[in-house]
Coordinates of C-alpha atoms in Angstrom, one line a residue:
M1 CA -65.4 -3.6 -61.4
A2 CA -66.9 -6.9 -62.5
T3 CA -65.8 -10.4 -61.7
A4 CA -64.7 -12.8 -64.5
A5 CA -67.4 -14.9 -66.0
P6 CA -67.5 -18.3 -64.3
R7 CA -66.3 -21.3 -66.2
G8 CA -68.6 -24.3 -66.7
L9 CA -72.3 -24.9 -65.8
L10 CA -71.5 -25.8 -62.2
G11 CA -69.5 -22.7 -61.7
R12 CA -72.2 -20.6 -63.3
I13 CA -75.1 -21.8 -61.1
M14 CA -72.9 -21.5 -58.0
L15 CA -72.1 -17.9 -58.7
R16 CA -72.4 -16.1 -55.4
K17 CA -72.7 -12.5 -54.2
S18 CA -70.3 -11.3 -51.7
V19 CA -71.6 -9.9 -48.4
A20 CA -70.1 -6.5 -49.3
Q21 CA -72.2 -6.5 -52.5
I22 CA -75.4 -7.1 -50.5
Q23 CA -74.5 -4.5 -48.0
H24 CA -73.9 -2.0 -50.8
E25 CA -77.2 -2.8 -52.5
T26 CA -79.3 -2.5 -49.4
Q27 CA -77.3 0.4 -48.0
T28 CA -77.6 -1.0 -44.5
S29 CA -76.1 0.8 -41.6
E30 CA -74.7 -0.7 -38.4
L31 CA -77.6 -1.7 -36.2
K32 CA -77.8 -0.9 -32.5
R33 CA -77.5 -3.9 -30.3
S34 CA -80.5 -3.2 -28.0
L35 CA -82.5 -6.4 -27.9
G36 CA -82.2 -8.6 -24.8
P37 CA -83.3 -12.2 -24.5
W38 CA -86.9 -11.4 -23.5
N39 CA -87.2 -8.9 -26.3
L40 CA -86.4 -11.7 -28.7
V41 CA -88.9 -14.0 -27.0
F42 CA -91.7 -11.5 -27.3
L43 CA -90.7 -10.8 -30.9
G44 CA -90.9 -14.5 -31.7
I45 CA -94.3 -14.9 -30.0
G46 CA -95.7 -12.0 -32.0
C47 CA -94.5 -13.5 -35.3
I48 CA -95.5 -17.1 -34.5
I49 CA -99.0 -16.8 -33.2
G50 CA -101.3 -16.3 -36.1
A51 CA -103.1 -18.2 -38.8
G52 CA -102.0 -21.7 -37.9
I53 CA -103.7 -21.9 -34.5
F54 CA -106.8 -20.1 -35.6
V55 CA -107.2 -22.0 -38.9
R56 CA -105.4 -25.4 -39.3
T57 CA -105.7 -27.0 -35.9
G58 CA -109.2 -28.2 -36.6
N59 CA -108.2 -29.8 -39.9
A60 CA -105.4 -31.7 -38.3
A61 CA -107.5 -32.9 -35.4
A62 CA -110.6 -33.9 -37.5
L63 CA -108.8 -35.7 -40.3
H64 CA -105.6 -37.1 -38.8
A65 CA -104.8 -37.0 -35.1
G66 CA -108.0 -36.5 -33.1
P67 CA -107.3 -35.1 -29.6
A68 CA -103.7 -36.2 -30.0
V69 CA -103.1 -33.2 -32.2
L70 CA -101.4 -31.6 -29.1
I71 CA -98.6 -34.2 -29.5
S72 CA -98.3 -33.1 -33.2
Y73 CA -97.7 -29.5 -31.9
V74 CA -94.8 -30.8 -29.8
I75 CA -93.3 -32.6 -32.7
A76 CA -93.6 -29.6 -35.0
G77 CA -92.1 -27.3 -32.4
I78 CA -89.0 -29.5 -32.1
V79 CA -88.5 -29.5 -35.8
C80 CA -88.8 -25.8 -35.8
A81 CA -86.2 -25.6 -33.0
F82 CA -83.6 -27.4 -35.2
A83 CA -84.2 -25.0 -38.1
G84 CA -84.3 -22.0 -35.8
L85 CA -80.9 -22.6 -34.3
C86 CA -79.5 -22.9 -37.8
Y87 CA -81.1 -19.6 -38.8
A88 CA -79.5 -18.1 -35.7
E89 CA -76.0 -19.2 -36.7
L90 CA -76.5 -17.8 -40.3
A91 CA -77.8 -14.5 -38.9
S92 CA -74.8 -14.1 -36.6
T93 CA -72.3 -15.2 -39.3
L94 CA -73.4 -13.3 -42.4
P95 CA -73.8 -9.6 -41.6
V96 CA -76.5 -9.1 -44.3
S97 CA -80.1 -8.1 -44.2
G98 CA -82.7 -10.2 -46.0
S99 CA -84.5 -13.5 -46.1
A100 CA -83.2 -17.0 -46.7
Y101 CA -83.0 -16.0 -50.4
T102 CA -80.2 -13.7 -49.5
Y103 CA -78.4 -16.2 -47.3
S104 CA -78.6 -18.8 -50.1
Y105 CA -77.2 -16.3 -52.7
T106 CA -74.3 -15.4 -50.4
T107 CA -73.4 -19.0 -49.5
I108 CA -74.4 -21.8 -51.9
G109 CA -75.0 -19.7 -55.0
E110 CA -77.4 -18.3 -57.5
F111 CA -79.3 -21.5 -58.4
A112 CA -79.9 -22.3 -54.7
A113 CA -81.1 -18.7 -54.2
W114 CA -83.5 -19.2 -57.1
I115 CA -84.9 -22.4 -55.6
M116 CA -85.2 -20.7 -52.2
G117 CA -87.1 -17.8 -53.9
A118 CA -89.5 -20.4 -55.3
L119 CA -89.9 -22.0 -51.9
L120 CA -90.5 -18.7 -50.3
L121 CA -93.4 -18.1 -52.8
L122 CA -95.1 -21.1 -51.1
E123 CA -94.2 -20.0 -47.6
Y124 CA -95.4 -16.4 -48.1
G125 CA -97.7 -16.3 -51.1
L126 CA -99.7 -19.5 -50.5
A127 CA -99.6 -18.9 -46.7
A128 CA -101.5 -15.6 -47.3
S129 CA -104.1 -17.6 -49.3
V130 CA -104.5 -20.0 -46.4
V131 CA -105.0 -17.2 -43.9
S132 CA -107.5 -15.5 -46.2
V133 CA -109.6 -18.7 -46.2
G134 CA -109.5 -18.8 -42.4
W135 CA -110.3 -15.0 -42.3
S136 CA -113.3 -15.8 -44.5
G137 CA -114.5 -18.5 -42.1
Y138 CA -114.4 -16.2 -39.1
M139 CA -116.0 -13.3 -41.0
V140 CA -118.9 -15.4 -42.3
S141 CA -119.5 -16.7 -38.8
L142 CA -119.4 -13.2 -37.3
L143 CA -121.7 -11.8 -40.0
A144 CA -124.2 -14.7 -39.4
D145 CA -124.2 -13.8 -35.6
I146 CA -125.5 -10.3 -36.5
G147 CA -128.0 -11.5 -39.1
V148 CA -126.0 -11.0 -42.3
N149 CA -125.8 -14.2 -44.3
I150 CA -123.5 -14.6 -47.4
P151 CA -124.8 -17.3 -49.8
A152 CA -123.2 -20.5 -48.8
T153 CA -122.1 -21.3 -52.3
L154 CA -119.8 -18.2 -52.1
T155 CA -118.0 -19.2 -48.9
G156 CA -115.9 -22.2 -50.1
P157 CA -113.6 -23.5 -52.8
M158 CA -114.7 -24.5 -56.2
G159 CA -116.5 -27.9 -56.3
H160 CA -116.2 -28.5 -52.5
P161 CA -119.1 -30.1 -50.6
K162 CA -120.3 -28.2 -47.5
E163 CA -122.8 -29.3 -44.9
L164 CA -125.1 -26.5 -43.7
A165 CA -126.6 -26.2 -40.2
D166 CA -129.8 -28.0 -41.2
G167 CA -127.9 -31.0 -42.6
T168 CA -128.2 -29.9 -46.2
V169 CA -125.1 -30.5 -48.3
I170 CA -124.3 -27.9 -51.0
T171 CA -121.4 -27.5 -53.4
T172 CA -119.5 -24.3 -53.1
V173 CA -118.2 -22.5 -56.2
F174 CA -116.1 -19.6 -54.9
N175 CA -114.8 -18.1 -51.6
L176 CA -115.9 -14.5 -52.1
P177 CA -114.7 -13.1 -48.7
A178 CA -111.3 -14.6 -49.1
F179 CA -110.9 -13.1 -52.6
L180 CA -112.1 -9.7 -51.5
V181 CA -109.8 -9.4 -48.5
C182 CA -106.8 -10.2 -50.5
A183 CA -107.7 -7.8 -53.3
A184 CA -108.4 -5.0 -50.7
L185 CA -105.1 -5.5 -48.9
A186 CA -103.2 -5.6 -52.2
I187 CA -104.6 -2.1 -53.0
L188 CA -103.6 -0.9 -49.6
L189 CA -100.1 -2.2 -50.1
V190 CA -99.9 -0.4 -53.5
V191 CA -100.9 2.9 -51.8
G192 CA -98.3 2.2 -49.1
V193 CA -99.1 0.7 -45.7
S194 CA -96.4 0.2 -43.2
E195 CA -97.1 -1.1 -39.7
S196 CA -95.7 1.0 -37.0
A197 CA -94.1 -0.7 -33.9
K198 CA -97.0 0.4 -31.7
F199 CA -99.6 -0.8 -34.2
N200 CA -97.9 -4.2 -34.5
N201 CA -97.6 -4.5 -30.7
A202 CA -101.3 -3.8 -30.4
I203 CA -102.1 -6.6 -33.0
V204 CA -99.9 -9.0 -31.1
A205 CA -101.6 -8.1 -27.8
I206 CA -105.0 -8.7 -29.4
K207 CA -104.0 -12.2 -30.7
V208 CA -102.5 -13.3 -27.4
T209 CA -105.4 -11.9 -25.4
V210 CA -108.0 -13.7 -27.6
L211 CA -106.2 -17.0 -27.2
T212 CA -105.7 -16.5 -23.5
A213 CA -109.4 -15.6 -23.0
F214 CA -110.4 -18.7 -25.0
I215 CA -108.2 -20.9 -22.9
L216 CA -109.4 -19.4 -19.6
V217 CA -113.1 -19.4 -20.4
G218 CA -113.0 -22.8 -22.1
G219 CA -111.0 -24.2 -19.2
F220 CA -113.6 -22.9 -16.8
I221 CA -116.4 -24.5 -18.7
L222 CA -114.6 -27.8 -19.0
L223 CA -113.7 -28.0 -15.3
K224 CA -117.3 -27.2 -14.4
N225 CA -118.7 -29.9 -16.6
L226 CA -115.8 -32.3 -17.0
P227 CA -117.9 -35.6 -17.1
T228 CA -119.9 -34.2 -20.0
Y229 CA -116.9 -33.4 -22.1
L230 CA -114.5 -36.2 -21.3
P231 CA -116.1 -38.7 -23.8
N232 CA -114.8 -36.4 -26.6
W233 CA -111.4 -37.6 -25.6
D234 CA -112.2 -41.3 -25.8
P235 CA -110.1 -42.4 -27.5
F236 CA -107.3 -39.9 -27.1
I237 CA -105.4 -41.4 -30.1
P238 CA -108.1 -42.7 -32.5
P239 CA -107.2 -46.1 -34.0
P240 CA -105.8 -46.0 -37.5
T241 CA -108.2 -46.5 -40.3
G242 CA -105.6 -48.2 -42.6
A243 CA -105.3 -45.2 -44.9
K244 CA -102.0 -43.3 -44.9
G245 CA -101.9 -40.6 -42.2
E246 CA -105.5 -41.2 -40.9
F247 CA -105.2 -41.5 -37.1
G248 CA -102.9 -43.6 -35.0
W249 CA -99.3 -42.5 -34.8
S250 CA -99.0 -42.1 -38.5
G251 CA -101.9 -39.6 -38.2
I252 CA -100.1 -37.7 -35.4
L253 CA -97.0 -37.3 -37.7
R254 CA -99.3 -36.3 -40.6
A255 CA -100.9 -33.7 -38.4
A256 CA -97.5 -32.4 -37.4
S257 CA -96.9 -31.4 -41.0
I258 CA -100.2 -29.6 -40.9
V259 CA -99.9 -27.7 -37.6
F260 CA -96.3 -26.9 -38.6
F261 CA -98.1 -24.0 -40.4
A262 CA -98.7 -22.6 -37.0
Y263 CA -95.0 -22.0 -36.4
I264 CA -94.3 -20.2 -39.7
G265 CA -92.8 -16.8 -38.8
F266 CA -90.5 -18.0 -36.0
E267 CA -87.4 -17.4 -38.2
A268 CA -88.1 -13.6 -37.7
V269 CA -86.2 -14.0 -34.4
S270 CA -83.1 -15.1 -36.2
T271 CA -83.2 -12.0 -38.5
A272 CA -82.7 -9.9 -35.4
G273 CA -79.3 -11.4 -34.7
Q274 CA -77.5 -8.2 -35.5
E275 CA -79.6 -6.3 -32.9
A276 CA -79.2 -8.8 -30.1
K277 CA -77.0 -7.6 -27.1
N278 CA -75.4 -11.0 -26.8
P279 CA -76.1 -13.2 -29.8
A280 CA -74.3 -16.2 -28.5
K281 CA -76.7 -16.4 -25.5
D282 CA -79.7 -14.4 -26.5
M283 CA -80.5 -15.9 -29.9
P284 CA -81.0 -19.5 -28.7
F285 CA -82.9 -18.2 -25.7
G286 CA -85.2 -16.1 -27.9
I287 CA -85.8 -18.9 -30.4
I288 CA -86.3 -21.8 -28.0
G289 CA -88.1 -19.6 -25.5
S290 CA -90.7 -18.3 -28.0
L291 CA -91.2 -21.8 -29.4
V292 CA -91.7 -23.3 -26.0
I293 CA -94.2 -20.6 -24.9
C294 CA -96.2 -20.9 -28.2
T295 CA -96.2 -24.7 -28.0
V296 CA -97.7 -24.5 -24.5
I297 CA -100.4 -22.0 -25.7
Y298 CA -101.1 -24.2 -28.7
I299 CA -101.5 -27.3 -26.6
L300 CA -103.9 -25.6 -24.2
V301 CA -106.0 -24.3 -27.1
S302 CA -106.0 -27.8 -28.6
I303 CA -107.2 -29.3 -25.3
V304 CA -110.1 -26.8 -25.1
L305 CA -111.0 -27.3 -28.8
T306 CA -111.0 -31.1 -28.8
M307 CA -112.8 -31.4 -25.5
I308 CA -115.5 -28.8 -26.1
V309 CA -116.3 -30.0 -29.7
P310 CA -115.9 -33.6 -31.0
Y311 CA -112.8 -33.6 -33.2
T312 CA -114.8 -35.0 -36.1
K313 CA -116.7 -31.7 -36.4
L314 CA -113.5 -29.5 -36.5
N315 CA -112.7 -29.8 -40.2
V316 CA -113.6 -26.1 -40.8
P317 CA -111.6 -23.0 -41.6
D318 CA -112.7 -21.4 -38.3
P319 CA -112.3 -24.0 -35.5
V320 CA -112.0 -21.5 -32.6
A321 CA -115.3 -19.9 -33.8
V322 CA -117.0 -23.3 -33.8
A323 CA -115.7 -24.0 -30.3
V324 CA -116.8 -20.6 -28.8
D325 CA -120.2 -21.1 -30.3
A326 CA -120.4 -24.4 -28.5
F327 CA -119.8 -22.6 -25.1
G328 CA -123.6 -21.9 -25.1
P329 CA -125.9 -19.0 -25.9
Q330 CA -125.0 -17.2 -22.6
W331 CA -121.5 -16.8 -24.0
G332 CA -122.7 -15.2 -27.3
W333 CA -121.1 -11.9 -26.5
F334 CA -117.8 -13.6 -25.8
A335 CA -118.0 -15.6 -29.1
K336 CA -118.4 -12.3 -31.0
T337 CA -115.4 -10.8 -29.2
I338 CA -113.2 -13.8 -30.0
K339 CA -114.2 -13.7 -33.7
V340 CA -113.5 -10.0 -34.0
G341 CA -110.1 -10.5 -32.4
A342 CA -109.3 -13.4 -34.7
I343 CA -110.4 -11.3 -37.8
V344 CA -108.2 -8.4 -36.7
G345 CA -105.2 -10.6 -36.1
L346 CA -105.6 -12.6 -39.4
T347 CA -106.0 -9.4 -41.4
S348 CA -102.6 -8.2 -40.1
V349 CA -101.1 -11.6 -40.9
I350 CA -102.3 -11.5 -44.6
L351 CA -100.9 -8.0 -44.9
V352 CA -97.5 -9.0 -43.6
L353 CA -97.3 -12.2 -45.7
M354 CA -98.3 -10.4 -48.9
Y355 CA -95.8 -7.6 -48.1
G356 CA -93.0 -10.1 -47.6
Q357 CA -93.8 -11.8 -50.9
T358 CA -93.7 -8.6 -52.8
R359 CA -90.3 -7.7 -51.4
I360 CA -88.9 -11.1 -52.2
F361 CA -90.1 -10.6 -55.8
Y362 CA -88.7 -7.1 -55.8
T363 CA -85.2 -8.3 -54.7
M364 CA -85.2 -11.1 -57.3
A365 CA -86.2 -8.7 -60.1
R366 CA -83.5 -6.3 -59.0
D367 CA -81.1 -9.2 -59.3
G368 CA -82.3 -9.9 -62.8
L369 CA -83.7 -13.3 -61.9
L370 CA -87.3 -12.1 -62.6
P371 CA -88.5 -9.5 -65.2
K372 CA -87.7 -5.9 -64.2
V373 CA -91.4 -5.1 -64.1
F374 CA -91.4 -6.7 -60.7
S375 CA -89.1 -4.0 -59.4
T376 CA -90.9 -1.1 -61.0
V377 CA -91.7 1.5 -58.3
H378 CA -94.8 3.7 -58.5
P379 CA -93.7 7.4 -59.0
K380 CA -96.2 8.6 -56.4
F381 CA -96.6 5.9 -53.9
R382 CA -93.0 4.6 -54.0
T383 CA -94.1 1.0 -53.8
P384 CA -93.5 -1.9 -56.3
W385 CA -97.0 -1.5 -57.6
I386 CA -97.2 -4.0 -60.5
N387 CA -95.4 -6.6 -58.4
T388 CA -98.0 -6.0 -55.6
L389 CA -101.0 -6.3 -57.9
V390 CA -99.7 -9.5 -59.4
V391 CA -99.1 -11.0 -55.9
G392 CA -102.5 -9.8 -54.8
I393 CA -104.3 -11.4 -57.8
L394 CA -102.5 -14.7 -57.4
V395 CA -103.1 -14.9 -53.7
A396 CA -106.8 -13.9 -54.1
I397 CA -107.4 -16.5 -56.8
A398 CA -105.8 -19.2 -54.7
G399 CA -107.8 -18.2 -51.7
G400 CA -111.0 -18.0 -53.7
F401 CA -110.8 -21.3 -55.6
F402 CA -108.7 -23.8 -53.8
D403 CA -109.3 -25.9 -50.7
I404 CA -107.6 -24.8 -47.5
N405 CA -106.2 -28.2 -46.8
F406 CA -104.4 -28.4 -50.2
L407 CA -103.1 -24.8 -49.8
G408 CA -102.0 -25.4 -46.3
D409 CA -100.1 -28.6 -47.1
A410 CA -98.4 -27.0 -50.1
T411 CA -97.3 -24.1 -47.8
S412 CA -96.0 -26.5 -45.2
V413 CA -94.1 -28.5 -47.8
G414 CA -92.4 -25.4 -49.3
T415 CA -91.5 -24.1 -45.8
L416 CA -90.1 -27.4 -44.6
A417 CA -88.0 -27.6 -47.8
A418 CA -86.7 -24.1 -47.2
F419 CA -85.9 -24.9 -43.6
G420 CA -84.1 -28.0 -44.6
I421 CA -81.9 -26.0 -47.0
V422 CA -81.1 -23.6 -44.3
C423 CA -79.9 -26.4 -42.1
L424 CA -77.8 -27.7 -45.0
T425 CA -76.4 -24.2 -45.5
V426 CA -75.0 -24.2 -42.0
I427 CA -73.1 -27.5 -42.6
W428 CA -71.9 -26.3 -46.0
L429 CA -70.6 -23.0 -44.6
R430 CA -68.9 -24.8 -41.6
R431 CA -67.0 -27.1 -44.0
T432 CA -66.1 -24.6 -46.7
H433 CA -65.4 -21.5 -44.5
P434 CA -64.6 -22.5 -40.9
E435 CA -62.5 -19.4 -40.4
I436 CA -65.4 -16.9 -40.5
P437 CA -66.2 -15.4 -37.1
R438 CA -69.6 -16.6 -35.8
G439 CA -71.5 -14.8 -33.1
Y440 CA -73.5 -17.9 -32.4
K441 CA -72.8 -21.6 -33.2
V442 CA -75.4 -24.4 -33.4
P443 CA -74.8 -26.6 -30.4
L444 CA -74.0 -30.3 -30.9
Y445 CA -72.9 -29.7 -34.4
P446 CA -73.3 -31.5 -36.8
V447 CA -76.0 -33.5 -35.0
L448 CA -78.7 -30.8 -34.7
P449 CA -78.4 -29.5 -38.3
V450 CA -78.6 -33.1 -39.6
L451 CA -81.6 -33.8 -37.4
G452 CA -83.1 -30.6 -38.8
I453 CA -82.6 -31.8 -42.4
V454 CA -83.9 -35.3 -41.7
S455 CA -86.9 -34.1 -39.7
C456 CA -88.0 -31.4 -42.2
F457 CA -87.9 -33.8 -45.2
A458 CA -89.5 -36.6 -43.1
L459 CA -92.5 -34.4 -42.4
I460 CA -92.7 -33.5 -46.1
F461 CA -93.3 -37.1 -47.1
T462 CA -96.2 -37.4 -44.7
V463 CA -98.4 -35.1 -46.8
E464 CA -100.9 -36.4 -49.4
T465 CA -99.5 -37.7 -52.7
K466 CA -101.3 -35.1 -54.8
V467 CA -99.6 -32.4 -52.8
L468 CA -96.2 -34.0 -53.4
I469 CA -96.9 -34.3 -57.1
F470 CA -97.8 -30.7 -57.2
F471 CA -94.7 -29.8 -55.3
G472 CA -92.5 -31.9 -57.7
W473 CA -93.9 -30.3 -60.8
Y474 CA -93.7 -26.8 -59.2
I475 CA -89.9 -27.4 -58.6
V476 CA -89.5 -28.7 -62.1
G477 CA -91.2 -25.6 -63.5
A478 CA -89.0 -23.3 -61.3
V479 CA -85.8 -25.0 -62.4
A480 CA -86.9 -24.7 -66.1
L481 CA -87.7 -21.1 -65.6
Y482 CA -84.3 -20.4 -64.2
F483 CA -82.4 -21.9 -67.1
V484 CA -84.8 -20.3 -69.6
Y485 CA -84.8 -16.8 -68.1
G486 CA -83.0 -16.2 -64.8
M487 CA -79.6 -17.6 -65.7
H488 CA -79.5 -15.4 -68.9
N489 CA -80.6 -12.2 -67.2
S490 CA -78.7 -12.3 -63.9
E491 CA -77.2 -9.0 -63.1
L492 CA -74.5 -10.7 -61.1
A493 CA -73.4 -12.9 -64.1
K494 CA -73.2 -9.7 -66.2
G495 CA -70.9 -8.2 -63.7
H496 CA -73.2 -5.3 -62.9
Q497 CA -73.1 -5.9 -59.1
V498 CA -69.6 -5.5 -57.6
A499 CA -68.3 -5.4 -54.1
A500 CA -68.5 -2.1 -52.3
T501 CA -65.5 0.1 -52.7
G502 CA -62.9 -0.5 -50.0
E503 CA -64.7 -3.4 -48.4
P504 CA -63.1 -6.9 -48.5
A505 CA -65.2 -9.8 -49.6
L506 CA -66.2 -12.3 -46.9
F507 CA -64.8 -15.2 -49.0
P508 CA -61.5 -14.9 -50.8
E509 CA -63.0 -16.3 -54.1
D510 CA -65.4 -13.4 -54.1
E511 CA -62.6 -10.8 -54.6
P512 CA -62.8 -9.1 -58.1
R513 CA -60.7 -10.8 -60.8
D514 CA -59.5 -9.9 -64.2
E515 CA -60.3 -11.9 -67.4
S516 CA -57.5 -14.3 -66.7
G517 CA -58.9 -15.1 -63.2
K518 CA -56.2 -13.3 -61.2
P519 CA -57.2 -11.2 -58.2
V520 CA -57.1 -7.4 -58.9
M521 CA -56.6 -4.5 -56.6
R522 CA -59.6 -2.6 -55.4
P523 CA -59.8 1.1 -56.0

């Protein structure tokens, strides 16, 4: 049974799914509450540690914060904590599976869900491109260690100057390794690659071990030769140059928006809310605990990076590789080990991000907001193959042609905007539906959600103007596409998706109604 067509433009764009509808579509079953607080902490660590620390730390230090990049990590972690607690409340309040796209569709409405879907394209799709560029840097460095040299012009974005070891400056035209890894992983996703729990745990162990070994060995070298390396920290906070976001405290804030990339993935903890033994206590412990531990790891890595190598030399896609090479020739075997571990970990991250993007597109196409071709499933492999190939091509092109700093900033802006909307959703839901049972509530409400909104959007406006212009036009294009295509093809607006039989809607206004707008009895 379909709901009556909404009246007016505002009513149309705020058309919402009921939770029962989403449960019916995804055919989810009751999840076993088996995760304790430390399970959630380890889940968070596994999802958080990835491309950001291996890739973007060097850019942030070299161009904006210097050694004080470790302060930037603290600031970014605090901003993530605000958003993470809001994610936890939504996960415990709305018994649905899915991403922030699903939360938005169930609470604020279809237009907000569309915008969230567009933002998630930046969070997942562009993030995969950023990681592929970092992967390329580590792979090129490792291949050079064993005598295999890729032409330098094929290891960077189009039209980008690159200084070689002998001081020669060349102009890169294409990042071939980044393009190839994305293309290869897209083909794997078409065939069907699912990470088992044991495989995922192994990848997490590799990433954590690599960073721990880097911290321990680097710390040993620093302590043994401290007077030699201390000058690299003088000054700790480089004086501002006068340009926006270049060193000084403005540079630290600018760097915070860059290293924010290193925390992408923490919201995965909140999606486990339905499996937590005691959500009210375990969710904040898992989110804050994983953020604190990762922030400590990031700070320690930043200390080793900026002490071993002058921060001005870290504007590279593979800063950890540059640092381990600086340990000295006697540590050559260790450098190769670190690079292999980084490549393995980054490969997994690209795969997961691309997988997540294809599933978001699949869900949006199933809802009618994108063309149905994005939800076409291959008859043999049972994967959304056209969708996956499109995502693979877009991610590969972005990784091959665009600069890592631009890609990373665009990713951070999209993610920060998405997190800000999540914080707003919590406030909206508290005001409109205070009666809904909540397994977990954000403490100090509404202070923390408001701080989350303010801090997220404050960091957005620290990025370069060209990135903000790109983001503005991107949102304008997304809005136009919704009114041209999505609004007219929405399955929900056509009444094709109805609440599951016998299940009450979460919100009274989601109950089916007849053409006059009166509630009707369910079958």
